[in-house]
Coordinates of C-alpha atoms in Angstrom, one line a residue:
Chain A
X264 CA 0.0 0.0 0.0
X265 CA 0.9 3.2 -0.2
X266 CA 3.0 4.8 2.5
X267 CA 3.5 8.5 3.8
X268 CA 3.7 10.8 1.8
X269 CA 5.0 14.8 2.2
X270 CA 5.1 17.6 -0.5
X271 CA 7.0 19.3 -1.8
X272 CA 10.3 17.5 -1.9
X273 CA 12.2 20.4 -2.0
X274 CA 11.7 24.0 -1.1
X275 CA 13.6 27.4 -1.5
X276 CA 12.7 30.3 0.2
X277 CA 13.9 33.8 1.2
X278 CA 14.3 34.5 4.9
X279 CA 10.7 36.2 6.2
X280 CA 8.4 34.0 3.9
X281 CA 6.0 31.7 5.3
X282 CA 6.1 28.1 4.2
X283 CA 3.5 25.5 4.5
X284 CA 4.8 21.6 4.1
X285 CA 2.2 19.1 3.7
X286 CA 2.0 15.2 5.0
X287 CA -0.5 12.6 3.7
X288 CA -0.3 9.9 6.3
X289 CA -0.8 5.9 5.9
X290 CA -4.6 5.4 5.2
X291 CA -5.8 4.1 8.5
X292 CA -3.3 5.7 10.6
X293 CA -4.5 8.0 13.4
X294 CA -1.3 9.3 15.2
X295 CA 1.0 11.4 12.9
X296 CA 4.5 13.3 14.2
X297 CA 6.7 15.7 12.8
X298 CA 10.0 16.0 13.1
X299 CA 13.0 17.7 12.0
X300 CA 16.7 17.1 11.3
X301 CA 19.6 19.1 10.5
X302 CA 22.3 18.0 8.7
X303 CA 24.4 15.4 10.1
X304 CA 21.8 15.5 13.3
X305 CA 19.4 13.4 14.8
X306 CA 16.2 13.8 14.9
X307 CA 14.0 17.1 17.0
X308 CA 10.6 16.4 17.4
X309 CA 8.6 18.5 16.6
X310 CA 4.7 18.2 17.5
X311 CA 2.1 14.8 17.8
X312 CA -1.3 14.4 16.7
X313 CA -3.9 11.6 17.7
X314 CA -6.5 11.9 15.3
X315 CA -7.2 15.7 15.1
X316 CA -5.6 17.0 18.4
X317 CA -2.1 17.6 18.7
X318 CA -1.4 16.3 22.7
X319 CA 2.1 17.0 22.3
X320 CA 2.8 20.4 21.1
X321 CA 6.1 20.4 23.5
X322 CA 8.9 20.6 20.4
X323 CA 7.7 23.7 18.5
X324 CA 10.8 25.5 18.6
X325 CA 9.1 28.8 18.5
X326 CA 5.4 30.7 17.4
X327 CA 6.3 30.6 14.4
X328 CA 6.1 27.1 13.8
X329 CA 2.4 25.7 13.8
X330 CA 0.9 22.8 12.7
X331 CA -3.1 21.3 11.6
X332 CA -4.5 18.3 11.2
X333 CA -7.8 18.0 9.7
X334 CA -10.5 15.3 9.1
X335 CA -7.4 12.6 10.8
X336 CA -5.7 13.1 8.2
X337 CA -3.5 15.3 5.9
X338 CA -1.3 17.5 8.4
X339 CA 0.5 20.7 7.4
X340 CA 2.9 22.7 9.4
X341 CA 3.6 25.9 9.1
X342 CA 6.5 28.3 9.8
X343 CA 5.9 32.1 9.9
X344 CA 8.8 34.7 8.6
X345 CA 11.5 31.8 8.0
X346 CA 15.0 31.8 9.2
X347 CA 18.2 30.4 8.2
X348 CA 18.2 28.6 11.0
X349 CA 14.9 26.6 10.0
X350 CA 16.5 24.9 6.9
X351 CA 16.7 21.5 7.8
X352 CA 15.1 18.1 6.8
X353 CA 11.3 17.8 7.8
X354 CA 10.2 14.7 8.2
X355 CA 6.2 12.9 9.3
X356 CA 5.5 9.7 10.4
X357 CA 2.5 7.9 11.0
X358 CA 1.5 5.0 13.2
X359 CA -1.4 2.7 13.3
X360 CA -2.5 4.2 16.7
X361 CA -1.2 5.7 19.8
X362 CA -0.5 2.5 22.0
X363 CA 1.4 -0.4 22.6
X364 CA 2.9 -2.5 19.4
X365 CA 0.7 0.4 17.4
X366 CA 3.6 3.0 18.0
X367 CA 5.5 1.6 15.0
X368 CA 6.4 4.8 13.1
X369 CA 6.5 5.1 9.6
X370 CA 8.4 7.9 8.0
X371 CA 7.6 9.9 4.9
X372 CA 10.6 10.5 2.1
X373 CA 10.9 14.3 3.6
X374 CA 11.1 18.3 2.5
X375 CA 14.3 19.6 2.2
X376 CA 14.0 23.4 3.5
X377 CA 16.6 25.8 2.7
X378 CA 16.3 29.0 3.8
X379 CA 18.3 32.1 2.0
Chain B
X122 CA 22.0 13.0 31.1
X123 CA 19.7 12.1 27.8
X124 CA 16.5 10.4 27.4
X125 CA 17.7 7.4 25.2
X126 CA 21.3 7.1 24.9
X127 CA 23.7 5.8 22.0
X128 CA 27.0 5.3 21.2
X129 CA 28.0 7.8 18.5
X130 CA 30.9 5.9 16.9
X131 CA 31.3 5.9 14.4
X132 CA 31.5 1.7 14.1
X133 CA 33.8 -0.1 11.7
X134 CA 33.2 -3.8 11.0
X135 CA 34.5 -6.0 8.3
X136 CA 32.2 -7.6 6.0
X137 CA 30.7 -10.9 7.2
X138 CA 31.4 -10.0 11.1
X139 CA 28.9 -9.2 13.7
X140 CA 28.0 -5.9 14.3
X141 CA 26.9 -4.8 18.1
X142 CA 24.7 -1.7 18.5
X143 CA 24.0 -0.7 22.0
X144 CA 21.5 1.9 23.4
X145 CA 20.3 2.9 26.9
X146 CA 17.2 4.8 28.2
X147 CA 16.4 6.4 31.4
X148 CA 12.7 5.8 32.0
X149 CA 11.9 3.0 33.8
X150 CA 8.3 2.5 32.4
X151 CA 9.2 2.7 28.8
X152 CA 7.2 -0.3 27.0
X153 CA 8.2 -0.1 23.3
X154 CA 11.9 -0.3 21.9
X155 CA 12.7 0.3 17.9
X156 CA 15.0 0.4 15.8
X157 CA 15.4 2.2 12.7
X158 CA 17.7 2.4 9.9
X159 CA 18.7 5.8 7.9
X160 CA 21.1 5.7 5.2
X161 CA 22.6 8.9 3.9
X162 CA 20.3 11.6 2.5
X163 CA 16.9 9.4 3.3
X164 CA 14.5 9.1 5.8
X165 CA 14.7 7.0 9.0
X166 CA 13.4 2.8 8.4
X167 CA 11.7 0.7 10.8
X168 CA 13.8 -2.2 10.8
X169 CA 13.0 -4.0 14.9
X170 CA 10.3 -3.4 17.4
X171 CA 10.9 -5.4 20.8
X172 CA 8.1 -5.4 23.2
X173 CA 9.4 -8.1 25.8
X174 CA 12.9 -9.0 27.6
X175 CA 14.9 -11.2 25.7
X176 CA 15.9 -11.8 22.5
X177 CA 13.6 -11.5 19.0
X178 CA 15.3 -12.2 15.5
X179 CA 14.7 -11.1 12.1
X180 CA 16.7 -12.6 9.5
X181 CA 20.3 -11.2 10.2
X182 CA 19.1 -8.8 13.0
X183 CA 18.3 -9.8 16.3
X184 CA 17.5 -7.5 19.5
X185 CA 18.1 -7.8 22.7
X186 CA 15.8 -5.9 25.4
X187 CA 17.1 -5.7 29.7
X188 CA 14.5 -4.2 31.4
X189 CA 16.1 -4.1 34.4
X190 CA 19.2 -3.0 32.6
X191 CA 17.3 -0.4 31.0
X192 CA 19.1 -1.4 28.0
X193 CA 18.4 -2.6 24.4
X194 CA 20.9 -3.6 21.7
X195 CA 20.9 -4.6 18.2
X196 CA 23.1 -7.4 16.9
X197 CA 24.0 -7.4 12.8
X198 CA 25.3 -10.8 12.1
X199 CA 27.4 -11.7 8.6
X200 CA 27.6 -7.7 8.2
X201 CA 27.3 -6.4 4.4
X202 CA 28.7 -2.9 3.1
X203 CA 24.8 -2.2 2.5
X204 CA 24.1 -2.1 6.1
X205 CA 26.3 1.1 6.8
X206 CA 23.9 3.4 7.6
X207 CA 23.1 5.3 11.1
X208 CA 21.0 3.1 13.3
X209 CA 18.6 5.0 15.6
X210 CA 17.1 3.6 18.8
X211 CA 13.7 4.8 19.8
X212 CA 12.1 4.3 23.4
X213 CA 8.2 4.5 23.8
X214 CA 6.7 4.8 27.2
X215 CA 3.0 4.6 26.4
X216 CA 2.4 8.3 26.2
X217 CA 2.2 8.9 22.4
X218 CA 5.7 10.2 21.5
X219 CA 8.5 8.1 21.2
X220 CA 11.9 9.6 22.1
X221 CA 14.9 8.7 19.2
X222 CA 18.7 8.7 20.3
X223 CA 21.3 10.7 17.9
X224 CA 21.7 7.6 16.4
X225 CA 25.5 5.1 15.4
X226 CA 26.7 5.3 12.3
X227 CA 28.2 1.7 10.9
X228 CA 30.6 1.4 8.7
X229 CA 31.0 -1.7 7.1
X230 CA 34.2 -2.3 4.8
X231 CA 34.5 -4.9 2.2

């Protein structure tokens, strides 16, 4: 079946634009995370979702960074007036639920940001 | 003192030996142990998920979970260069989030 996906695959911006990233999760999969990963680093979480509620919000690295989930679904995350600092890989998983053997994760291919 | 804990190597093997992969965590009422697999310039791979002390193999993989230890470890046997990649060790305590280590990169040589 089809696994997670995230658009776009790349993106370029200048510093102070706002960027959306989009993940489509694994159909049947409620909990979705996102995560980030500089170069040569592991990984930063970022914010978890079960279903439509995000219960974990505790990685956010600052206000500018926000994320939706609709219909327990597609997610996007947002960051407001982009920094250098922000360019990283950005990375969703999914899992089948929130408990027990169901916190298998499984990781979409990724969005490049670069910030310039 | 971090969550989940990992050596950083980086680890050198020769092909066809056993590689060892060792990781530590610090909260005693984690549950659900993983490993994943992340070769340069792509995204992190479920490769092992152990639930229960004791050993559980896969194929060439096999890992070991110590409860009591607080300790989980991943064991590569007849190592191929196509397994150098980072190996990250994720710890799941039953409230959602699981919490990844930086991760050991393996190096095997032909």
């Amino acid at each position: 079946g089809a696994g997670v996906s995230q658009s776009p695959s790349n993106k370029v911006t200048e510093k102070g634009k706002d960027v959306e990233l989009r993940c489509d999760p694994i159909s049947g999969h409620t909990a979705l995370y996102w995560y980030r990963q500089s170069l040569g680093q592991g990984l930063e979480f970022l914010i978890y979702f079960q279903g439509n509620s995000a219960p974990d919000k505790s990685g956010l690295p600052s206000d500018r960074f926000s994320a939706e989930r609709t219909g327990g679904s597609v997610s996007t995350l947002t960051i407001q007036r982009t920094q250098q600092e922000d360019s990283a890989v950005y990375l969703c998983a999914s899992s089948l639920r929130g408990g027990g053997a169901m916190y298998e994760q499984y990781f979409g291919p990724g969005t490049r940001l670069t910030v310039t | 003192q971090k969550e989940v804990e990992q050596n950083s190597g980086p680890l050198s093997v020769p092909e066809g030996a056993i590689a060892s992969l060792n990781c530590t965590y610090s909260d005693r009422v984690s549950q659900s142990f993983f490993w994943y697999r992340q070769y340069s310039g792509k995204s992190p791979e479920l490769i092992m998920s152990i639930y229960s002390n004791g050993d559980k193999e896969d194929g060439r993989f096999t890992a070991q979970l110590n409860k009591a230890s607080q300790y989980v470890s991943l064991l590569i046997r007849d190592s191929q260069p196509s397994d150098s990649a980072t190996y990250l060790c994720a710890v799941n305590s039953g409230a959602g989030k699981s919490t990844f280590g930086d991760g050991t990169t393996l190096t095997v040589k032909p």
